[in-house]
Amino acid sequence: MKKEAEALKTQIEAARKAACDTDMASAASGVAPAPRVQLKTRRTLKGHLAKIYAMHWSTDNKLMVSASQDGKLLIWDSHSGNKVNAVPLKSSWVMTCAYAPSGNLVASGGLDNMCTVYNLKTPVIKTVKELDAHTGYLSCARFLSDTEILTSSGDTTCALWDLETGKQKTVFLNHVGDCMCLALSPDMNSFVSGACDSLAKLWDIRDGQCKQTFQGHTSDINAISFYPSGNAIITGSDDCTCKMYDLRADQEVIGYQDAALNSGVTSLALSVSGRLVFAGYDDFNCNIWDSLKGEKVGVLSGHDNRVSCTGVPVDGMCVCTGSWDSFLKIWN
Amino acid sequence: MSNNNASSSSVAVAQKAVKQLRIEAKMRRINVSQAATDLKNFCLQNAHKDPLLVGVPSSDNPFRPPKSCGLL
């Protein structure tokens, strides 16, 4: 069976090589370079008392949720800079937060191995479900709707949960390292996960199958995102690089790296056309990459500690960075 | 007894790996040139709608109040 496995791997590599008739940078050589991107800090959101680990925009482009190891979720009105809500967490070891597309619910999770879902619309914010089945930390959560949520865990699995029953509908098994991040496809039929096994995997949400595996990184993949067309994904890793993998070509088409950069990538977000990649690094900066040409076109400097999370709202009007320095900054 | 369990579980792991590789091997791949062209075209067609790329005039920027002149 080992022989069959080796033969299949060789077959897959050969098929990828055969399809590899160029790379993204060459294909984009005729494209005008992206303009030098100089964004200014428009808001600095102060309120957390400890490291910020995660943030997520609401689909209304105004509200956002952030999670800190001070044991709170804060809901912010990004336009005014005011805090709209504070949700005290049972466990302060939070690693992720998510805003439901409806705006009704938020979720958090972390070293408690659970995903807790809160209703923001009741007179007093209530815990509506504690999703308890993972045997490892919760690294990421994303709502599909008010009734379904996807989670990734340090137990190497991802799961789709039914929020009415509080039970796992589907468990996605294939990674051999802690799952660190996940991203939903624009059409919501699939998602991708990145893990400490340095692989990214594409999954069919409904049948639970791993459809494709993307290799190339040499360390943990901490961040992952879909390209807005839905045909490619971008990953960020502890190996200090980001990569774009095309789903239909089933391989890496361009890498984003610089010999001078020797800090891991913690987070990433794309502008609405996909042209700009905002990648947060351990060296306190967020670098801006031209996704087509692989060149660095700007940097967001201003944090005094690691940039742990980044996010661009649906309307693409700004980018938010969150940091271990306890602040969130909004730039455009 | 424990040896049997260990070897049967590693066989199961190997079987699972082979099953997964078979699924992935079957995939029909397009050329990178085609894929890259499509990605490039998507970017270029949507560039004008990308506020972070083209810039946001302060009148439309919800994060930046428009400058108003004070009367002397």
Tab-separated table of C-alpha atoms in Angstrom:
chain	number	residue	atom	x	y	z
A	1	MET	CA	0.000	0.000	0.000
A	2	LYS	CA	2.955	2.271	0.660
A	3	LYS	CA	3.951	1.703	-2.950
A	4	GLU	CA	0.502	2.709	-4.146
A	5	ALA	CA	0.645	5.849	-2.024
A	6	GLU	CA	4.041	6.781	-3.470
A	7	ALA	CA	2.837	6.056	-6.999
A	8	LEU	CA	-0.233	8.240	-6.536
A	9	LYS	CA	1.850	11.097	-5.113
A	10	THR	CA	4.198	10.892	-8.094
A	11	GLN	CA	1.194	10.864	-10.421
A	12	ILE	CA	-0.258	13.985	-8.795
A	13	GLU	CA	3.084	15.809	-8.953
A	14	ALA	CA	3.491	14.906	-12.610
A	15	ALA	CA	-0.017	16.136	-13.425
A	16	ARG	CA	0.682	19.432	-11.640
A	17	LYS	CA	3.982	19.842	-13.450
A	18	ALA	CA	2.324	19.197	-16.787
A	19	ALA	CA	-0.155	21.986	-16.068
A	20	CYS	CA	2.605	24.328	-14.946
A	21	ASP	CA	3.295	26.169	-18.195
A	22	THR	CA	3.989	29.533	-16.553
A	23	ASP	CA	3.600	31.354	-13.248
A	24	MET	CA	1.447	34.237	-12.068
A	25	ALA	CA	4.194	36.860	-12.153
A	26	SER	CA	5.010	36.044	-15.801
A	27	ALA	CA	1.335	36.000	-16.764
A	28	ALA	CA	0.944	39.407	-15.126
A	29	SER	CA	4.096	40.911	-16.606
A	30	GLY	CA	2.031	43.121	-18.904
A	31	VAL	CA	-0.100	44.467	-16.088
A	32	ALA	CA	0.677	47.966	-14.824
A	33	PRO	CA	2.210	47.815	-11.346
A	34	ALA	CA	-0.159	48.546	-8.480
A	35	PRO	CA	0.265	52.104	-7.216
A	36	ARG	CA	2.353	52.563	-4.095
A	37	VAL	CA	-0.284	52.117	-1.385
A	38	GLN	CA	-0.074	54.655	1.433
A	39	LEU	CA	-2.869	54.236	3.896
A	40	LYS	CA	-3.392	56.375	6.961
A	41	THR	CA	-4.681	55.337	10.348
A	42	ARG	CA	-8.218	56.711	10.524
A	43	ARG	CA	-9.175	55.209	13.872
A	44	THR	CA	-7.295	53.698	16.778
A	45	LEU	CA	-9.732	51.644	18.843
A	46	LYS	CA	-8.672	51.570	22.478
A	47	GLY	CA	-10.465	49.504	25.047
A	48	HIS	CA	-8.944	46.083	25.364
A	49	LEU	CA	-6.606	45.560	28.302
A	50	ALA	CA	-4.534	42.714	26.899
A	51	LYS	CA	-3.393	41.141	23.622
A	52	ILE	CA	-5.953	41.093	20.816
A	53	TYR	CA	-6.083	37.726	19.121
A	54	ALA	CA	-8.869	38.071	16.563
A	55	MET	CA	-11.272	40.430	14.851
A	56	HIS	CA	-14.086	40.009	12.332
A	57	TRP	CA	-16.183	42.552	10.407
A	58	SER	CA	-19.944	42.477	10.359
A	59	THR	CA	-21.480	42.368	6.865
A	60	ASP	CA	-22.918	45.857	7.542
A	61	ASN	CA	-19.385	47.277	7.002
A	62	LYS	CA	-19.644	49.323	10.191
A	63	LEU	CA	-19.668	47.024	13.209
A	64	MET	CA	-16.879	44.633	14.074
A	65	VAL	CA	-16.069	42.213	16.893
A	66	SER	CA	-12.648	41.806	18.518
A	67	ALA	CA	-11.410	39.239	21.035
A	68	SER	CA	-8.732	39.739	23.646
A	69	GLN	CA	-7.158	37.677	26.360
A	70	ASP	CA	-8.480	40.302	28.765
A	71	GLY	CA	-11.503	37.977	28.642
A	72	LYS	CA	-13.785	40.146	26.530
A	73	LEU	CA	-15.355	40.376	23.122
A	74	LEU	CA	-15.871	44.001	22.174
A	75	ILE	CA	-18.320	45.097	19.485
A	76	TRP	CA	-17.184	48.362	17.908
A	77	ASP	CA	-18.869	50.940	15.699
A	78	SER	CA	-15.872	51.563	13.443
A	79	HIS	CA	-17.260	54.842	12.074
A	80	SER	CA	-17.586	56.560	15.434
A	81	GLY	CA	-14.884	54.499	17.141
A	82	ASN	CA	-17.264	53.774	20.019
A	83	LYS	CA	-17.780	50.469	21.781
A	84	VAL	CA	-21.309	49.237	21.228
A	85	ASN	CA	-21.200	46.104	23.378
A	86	ALA	CA	-18.923	44.124	25.649
A	87	VAL	CA	-19.337	40.370	26.060
A	88	PRO	CA	-17.559	38.880	29.071
A	89	LEU	CA	-16.073	35.470	28.273
A	90	LYS	CA	-16.161	32.473	30.617
A	91	SER	CA	-12.654	31.611	29.489
A	92	SER	CA	-10.202	34.425	28.797
A	93	TRP	CA	-7.967	32.211	26.614
A	94	VAL	CA	-9.738	33.242	23.444
A	95	MET	CA	-8.192	32.651	20.009
A	96	THR	CA	-10.973	33.477	17.583
A	97	CYS	CA	-14.180	35.449	17.138
A	98	ALA	CA	-16.772	35.654	14.393
A	99	TYR	CA	-19.731	37.818	13.392
A	100	ALA	CA	-22.730	36.081	11.811
A	101	PRO	CA	-23.725	37.461	8.382
A	102	SER	CA	-27.121	38.448	9.834
A	103	GLY	CA	-25.492	40.548	12.549
A	104	ASN	CA	-27.557	38.737	15.188
A	105	LEU	CA	-24.887	36.457	16.615
A	106	VAL	CA	-21.199	36.442	17.486
A	107	ALA	CA	-19.008	33.501	18.457
A	108	SER	CA	-15.762	33.002	20.336
A	109	GLY	CA	-13.492	30.108	21.231
A	110	GLY	CA	-9.992	29.212	22.324
A	111	LEU	CA	-8.154	27.052	24.838
A	112	ASP	CA	-11.463	26.010	26.389
A	113	ASN	CA	-11.901	23.769	23.277
A	114	MET	CA	-15.410	25.170	22.877
A	115	CYS	CA	-17.152	27.535	20.503
A	116	THR	CA	-19.594	29.771	22.397
A	117	VAL	CA	-22.328	31.557	20.453
A	118	TYR	CA	-23.968	34.763	21.788
A	119	ASN	CA	-27.141	36.543	20.703
A	120	LEU	CA	-26.524	40.288	20.431
A	121	LYS	CA	-30.157	41.150	19.838
A	122	THR	CA	-31.722	40.062	23.112
A	123	PRO	CA	-32.153	42.926	25.675
A	124	VAL	CA	-29.173	41.492	27.548
A	125	ILE	CA	-26.572	39.592	25.482
A	126	LYS	CA	-27.172	35.881	26.053
A	127	THR	CA	-25.102	32.783	25.471
A	128	VAL	CA	-27.228	30.734	23.079
A	129	LYS	CA	-25.005	27.674	22.634
A	130	GLU	CA	-21.777	26.175	23.884
A	131	LEU	CA	-20.453	23.884	21.144
A	132	ASP	CA	-18.458	21.292	22.985
A	133	ALA	CA	-16.948	18.330	21.140
A	134	HIS	CA	-13.503	19.334	19.953
A	135	THR	CA	-10.669	17.763	21.928
A	136	GLY	CA	-8.264	20.580	21.164
A	137	TYR	CA	-8.265	24.388	21.137
A	138	LEU	CA	-10.603	26.301	18.885
A	139	SER	CA	-8.445	28.241	16.409
A	140	CYS	CA	-11.104	29.679	14.090
A	141	ALA	CA	-14.881	29.883	13.674
A	142	ARG	CA	-17.016	31.202	10.802
A	143	PHE	CA	-20.828	31.384	10.602
A	144	LEU	CA	-22.521	30.160	7.437
A	145	SER	CA	-25.853	31.488	8.766
A	146	ASP	CA	-27.676	31.812	12.091
A	147	THR	CA	-28.076	28.027	12.105
A	148	GLU	CA	-24.675	26.716	11.010
A	149	ILE	CA	-21.083	27.434	11.981
A	150	LEU	CA	-17.725	26.007	10.880
A	151	THR	CA	-14.858	25.559	13.327
A	152	SER	CA	-11.196	24.554	13.085
A	153	SER	CA	-9.350	23.026	16.022
A	154	GLY	CA	-6.005	22.050	17.485
A	155	ASP	CA	-7.402	18.490	17.547
A	156	THR	CA	-6.601	18.479	13.744
A	157	THR	CA	-10.252	18.465	12.696
A	158	CYS	CA	-12.695	21.016	11.360
A	159	ALA	CA	-16.414	20.690	12.026
A	160	LEU	CA	-19.757	21.947	10.771
A	161	TRP	CA	-22.236	22.466	13.627
A	162	ASP	CA	-25.996	22.743	13.738
A	163	LEU	CA	-26.701	25.704	16.008
A	164	GLU	CA	-30.225	24.528	16.800
A	165	THR	CA	-29.112	21.191	18.263
A	166	GLY	CA	-25.605	22.251	19.278
A	167	LYS	CA	-24.210	19.105	17.653
A	168	GLN	CA	-21.597	18.496	14.964
A	169	LYS	CA	-23.237	17.693	11.601
A	170	THR	CA	-20.007	16.910	9.786
A	171	VAL	CA	-16.424	16.400	10.917
A	172	PHE	CA	-13.656	17.082	8.407
A	173	LEU	CA	-10.790	14.688	9.009
A	174	ASN	CA	-7.538	14.638	7.085
A	175	HIS	CA	-5.021	17.095	8.536
A	176	VAL	CA	-2.238	15.596	10.633
A	177	GLY	CA	-1.408	18.801	12.459
A	178	ASP	CA	-3.373	21.383	14.482
A	179	CYS	CA	-5.815	23.258	12.233
A	180	MET	CA	-5.062	26.942	12.626
A	181	CYS	CA	-7.410	28.771	10.257
A	182	LEU	CA	-10.295	28.405	7.851
A	183	ALA	CA	-11.965	30.454	5.128
A	184	LEU	CA	-15.365	30.029	3.471
A	185	SER	CA	-15.639	30.115	-0.314
A	186	PRO	CA	-17.668	33.002	-1.765
A	187	ASP	CA	-20.305	30.508	-2.965
A	188	MET	CA	-20.436	28.891	0.517
A	189	ASN	CA	-20.196	25.355	-0.892
A	190	SER	CA	-16.652	24.750	0.246
A	191	PHE	CA	-14.029	25.977	2.640
A	192	VAL	CA	-10.263	25.800	3.008
A	193	SER	CA	-8.258	25.087	6.140
A	194	GLY	CA	-4.601	25.683	7.000
A	195	ALA	CA	-2.745	23.596	9.567
A	196	CYS	CA	0.499	22.982	11.423
A	197	ASP	CA	1.202	20.134	8.976
A	198	SER	CA	2.052	23.031	6.545
A	199	LEU	CA	-0.775	21.967	4.226
A	200	ALA	CA	-3.895	23.770	3.077
A	201	LYS	CA	-6.930	21.637	2.234
A	202	LEU	CA	-10.091	22.317	0.272
A	203	TRP	CA	-13.253	20.663	1.637
A	204	ASP	CA	-16.756	20.157	0.295
A	205	ILE	CA	-19.034	21.421	3.105
A	206	ARG	CA	-21.916	19.094	2.287
A	207	ASP	CA	-20.205	15.757	1.682
A	208	GLY	CA	-17.357	16.292	4.154
A	209	GLN	CA	-14.682	15.268	1.628
A	210	CYS	CA	-11.224	16.734	1.318
A	211	LYS	CA	-11.070	17.533	-2.404
A	212	GLN	CA	-7.588	18.983	-2.765
A	213	THR	CA	-4.398	19.394	-0.765
A	214	PHE	CA	-1.929	22.233	-1.322
A	215	GLN	CA	1.689	21.883	-0.256
A	216	GLY	CA	4.701	24.149	-0.427
A	217	HIS	CA	4.866	25.862	2.925
A	218	THR	CA	7.584	24.656	5.259
A	219	SER	CA	5.888	25.550	8.510
A	220	ASP	CA	2.496	26.133	10.175
A	221	ILE	CA	-0.109	27.882	8.049
A	222	ASN	CA	-1.622	30.534	10.350
A	223	ALA	CA	-3.838	32.429	7.919
A	224	ILE	CA	-5.910	31.602	4.879
A	225	SER	CA	-8.309	33.448	2.616
A	226	PHE	CA	-10.203	32.946	-0.617
A	227	TYR	CA	-9.422	35.168	-3.567
A	228	PRO	CA	-12.701	37.043	-4.310
A	229	SER	CA	-13.285	35.158	-7.576
A	230	GLY	CA	-13.399	31.916	-5.587
A	231	ASN	CA	-10.790	30.263	-7.847
A	232	ALA	CA	-7.721	30.762	-5.701
A	233	ILE	CA	-6.644	30.860	-2.073
A	234	ILE	CA	-3.907	32.775	-0.286
A	235	THR	CA	-2.087	31.353	2.741
A	236	GLY	CA	0.254	32.900	5.307
A	237	SER	CA	2.752	30.861	7.292
A	238	ASP	CA	5.330	30.759	10.083
A	239	ASP	CA	7.834	30.185	7.245
A	240	CYS	CA	7.536	34.005	6.696
A	241	THR	CA	5.906	33.683	3.265
A	242	CYS	CA	2.457	33.927	1.780
A	243	LYS	CA	1.438	31.854	-1.227
A	244	MET	CA	-1.369	31.921	-3.750
A	245	TYR	CA	-2.663	28.525	-4.871
A	246	ASP	CA	-5.028	28.285	-7.816
A	247	LEU	CA	-7.799	25.735	-7.157
A	248	ARG	CA	-8.341	24.693	-10.784
A	249	ALA	CA	-4.617	24.312	-11.549
A	250	ASP	CA	-4.212	22.609	-8.171
A	251	GLN	CA	-0.880	24.284	-7.379
A	252	GLU	CA	1.009	27.319	-6.167
A	253	VAL	CA	1.053	30.079	-8.768
A	254	ILE	CA	2.987	32.776	-6.902
A	255	GLY	CA	4.717	33.401	-3.573
A	256	TYR	CA	5.004	36.589	-1.541
A	257	GLN	CA	8.344	36.725	0.218
A	258	ASP	CA	11.328	38.911	0.826
A	259	ALA	CA	14.763	37.879	2.039
A	260	ALA	CA	14.625	40.716	4.561
A	261	LEU	CA	11.468	39.333	6.143
A	262	ASN	CA	12.140	36.797	8.820
A	263	SER	CA	8.953	36.992	10.846
A	264	GLY	CA	6.033	34.624	10.597
A	265	VAL	CA	2.766	35.669	8.974
A	266	THR	CA	-0.066	35.724	11.494
A	267	SER	CA	-3.034	36.954	9.477
A	268	LEU	CA	-4.134	38.096	6.071
A	269	ALA	CA	-6.958	39.844	4.240
A	270	LEU	CA	-7.572	40.816	0.629
A	271	SER	CA	-8.927	43.985	-0.943
A	272	VAL	CA	-12.174	43.519	-2.895
A	273	SER	CA	-10.571	43.119	-6.320
A	274	GLY	CA	-8.028	40.691	-4.884
A	275	ARG	CA	-5.169	42.883	-6.068
A	276	LEU	CA	-3.899	43.796	-2.599
A	277	VAL	CA	-2.955	41.298	0.089
A	278	PHE	CA	-2.678	42.718	3.611
A	279	ALA	CA	-0.489	40.358	5.631
A	280	GLY	CA	0.151	40.809	9.350
A	281	TYR	CA	3.545	39.690	10.677
A	282	ASP	CA	5.206	38.955	14.014
A	283	ASP	CA	7.551	41.949	13.388
A	284	PHE	CA	4.699	44.385	14.270
A	285	ASN	CA	4.002	45.373	10.644
A	286	CYS	CA	1.333	44.612	8.098
A	287	ASN	CA	2.882	44.353	4.628
A	288	ILE	CA	0.827	45.052	1.509
A	289	TRP	CA	1.559	42.812	-1.483
A	290	ASP	CA	0.528	43.126	-5.128
A	291	SER	CA	-1.137	39.722	-5.547
A	292	LEU	CA	-0.435	39.535	-9.304
A	293	LYS	CA	3.191	40.652	-9.383
A	294	GLY	CA	4.362	39.408	-6.006
A	295	GLU	CA	5.878	42.770	-5.069
A	296	LYS	CA	5.548	44.615	-1.792
A	297	VAL	CA	3.652	47.858	-2.459
A	298	GLY	CA	3.193	49.279	0.996
A	299	VAL	CA	3.349	48.728	4.729
A	300	LEU	CA	1.090	49.561	7.639
A	301	SER	CA	3.329	50.494	10.560
A	302	GLY	CA	1.956	51.745	13.794
A	303	HIS	CA	1.532	48.837	16.133
A	304	ASP	CA	3.903	48.299	19.033
A	305	ASN	CA	3.599	44.557	19.028
A	306	ARG	CA	2.728	41.614	16.765
A	307	VAL	CA	-0.138	42.172	14.307
A	308	SER	CA	-2.377	39.220	15.172
A	309	CYS	CA	-5.397	39.814	12.948
A	310	THR	CA	-6.456	41.745	9.866
A	311	GLY	CA	-9.787	42.155	8.133
A	312	VAL	CA	-11.306	44.001	5.199
A	313	PRO	CA	-15.085	44.600	5.305
A	314	VAL	CA	-17.328	43.441	2.456
A	315	ASP	CA	-17.421	46.914	0.864
A	316	GLY	CA	-13.620	47.062	0.899
A	317	MET	CA	-13.555	50.616	2.267
A	318	CYS	CA	-10.764	50.068	4.764
A	319	VAL	CA	-8.535	47.507	6.408
A	320	CYS	CA	-8.494	46.809	10.138
A	321	THR	CA	-5.432	45.493	11.987
A	322	GLY	CA	-5.483	44.136	15.546
A	323	SER	CA	-2.410	43.654	17.666
A	324	TRP	CA	-0.884	42.231	20.819
A	325	ASP	CA	-0.400	45.911	21.755
A	326	SER	CA	-4.171	45.807	22.635
A	327	PHE	CA	-5.225	48.266	19.911
A	328	LEU	CA	-7.142	47.948	16.671
A	329	LYS	CA	-6.394	50.366	13.861
A	330	ILE	CA	-8.544	51.214	10.853
A	331	TRP	CA	-6.677	52.334	7.721
A	332	ASN	CA	-7.640	53.691	4.315
B	1	MET	CA	-2.484	-8.491	21.102
B	2	SER	CA	-1.317	-4.907	21.311
B	3	ASN	CA	0.963	-5.505	18.324
B	4	ASN	CA	-2.063	-6.565	16.272
B	5	ASN	CA	-3.964	-3.443	17.274
B	6	ALA	CA	-1.023	-1.195	16.430
B	7	SER	CA	-0.481	-2.770	13.019
B	8	SER	CA	-4.186	-2.834	12.136
B	9	SER	CA	-4.586	0.829	13.035
B	10	SER	CA	-1.533	1.780	10.969
B	11	VAL	CA	-3.000	-0.242	8.093
B	12	ALA	CA	-6.224	1.715	8.498
B	13	VAL	CA	-4.267	4.992	8.440
B	14	ALA	CA	-2.416	3.886	5.295
B	15	GLN	CA	-5.688	2.819	3.646
B	16	LYS	CA	-7.198	6.196	4.405
B	17	ALA	CA	-4.152	7.994	2.965
B	18	VAL	CA	-4.337	5.957	-0.241
B	19	LYS	CA	-8.089	6.557	-0.531
B	20	GLN	CA	-7.518	10.303	-0.214
B	21	LEU	CA	-4.680	10.290	-2.746
B	22	ARG	CA	-6.894	8.446	-5.233
B	23	ILE	CA	-9.530	11.196	-4.922
B	24	GLU	CA	-6.934	13.926	-5.393
B	25	ALA	CA	-5.194	12.158	-8.281
B	26	LYS	CA	-8.449	11.984	-10.283
B	27	MET	CA	-8.777	15.747	-10.460
B	28	ARG	CA	-8.733	17.407	-13.872
B	29	ARG	CA	-6.365	20.343	-13.725
B	30	ILE	CA	-6.260	23.400	-15.970
B	31	ASN	CA	-3.005	24.997	-17.090
B	32	VAL	CA	-1.470	27.659	-14.871
B	33	SER	CA	-1.475	30.018	-17.878
B	34	GLN	CA	-5.268	29.762	-18.077
B	35	ALA	CA	-5.693	30.024	-14.301
B	36	ALA	CA	-3.368	33.030	-14.041
B	37	THR	CA	-5.104	34.800	-16.925
B	38	ASP	CA	-8.493	34.368	-15.249
B	39	LEU	CA	-7.175	35.638	-11.899
B	40	LYS	CA	-5.496	38.597	-13.598
B	41	ASN	CA	-8.672	39.478	-15.535
B	42	PHE	CA	-10.812	39.317	-12.406
B	43	CYS	CA	-8.442	41.734	-10.643
B	44	LEU	CA	-8.323	44.161	-13.526
B	45	GLN	CA	-12.079	44.117	-14.128
B	46	ASN	CA	-12.781	44.850	-10.461
B	47	ALA	CA	-9.949	47.307	-9.873
B	48	HIS	CA	-12.087	50.398	-10.335
B	49	LYS	CA	-14.428	49.199	-7.570
B	50	ASP	CA	-11.607	48.600	-5.092
B	51	PRO	CA	-11.481	51.553	-2.666
B	52	LEU	CA	-8.147	50.534	-1.166
B	53	LEU	CA	-6.585	50.411	-4.633
B	54	VAL	CA	-8.027	53.541	-6.204
B	55	GLY	CA	-8.378	55.618	-3.050
B	56	VAL	CA	-11.429	56.974	-1.271
B	57	PRO	CA	-12.380	60.648	-1.739
B	58	SER	CA	-12.843	62.191	1.695
B	59	SER	CA	-16.447	63.098	0.838
B	60	ASP	CA	-17.231	59.375	0.562
B	61	ASN	CA	-14.965	58.174	3.333
B	62	PRO	CA	-17.001	57.173	6.399
B	63	PHE	CA	-13.790	57.234	8.432
B	64	ARG	CA	-12.870	60.754	7.486
B	65	PRO	CA	-15.190	63.678	8.089
B	66	PRO	CA	-15.152	66.153	5.148
B	67	LYS	CA	-13.161	69.290	5.880
B	68	SER	CA	-15.368	72.248	6.526
B	69	CYS	CA	-14.258	75.866	6.331
B	70	GLY	CA	-14.720	77.898	9.473
B	71	LEU	CA	-16.104	81.352	8.959
B	72	LEU	CA	-13.718	84.026	10.114
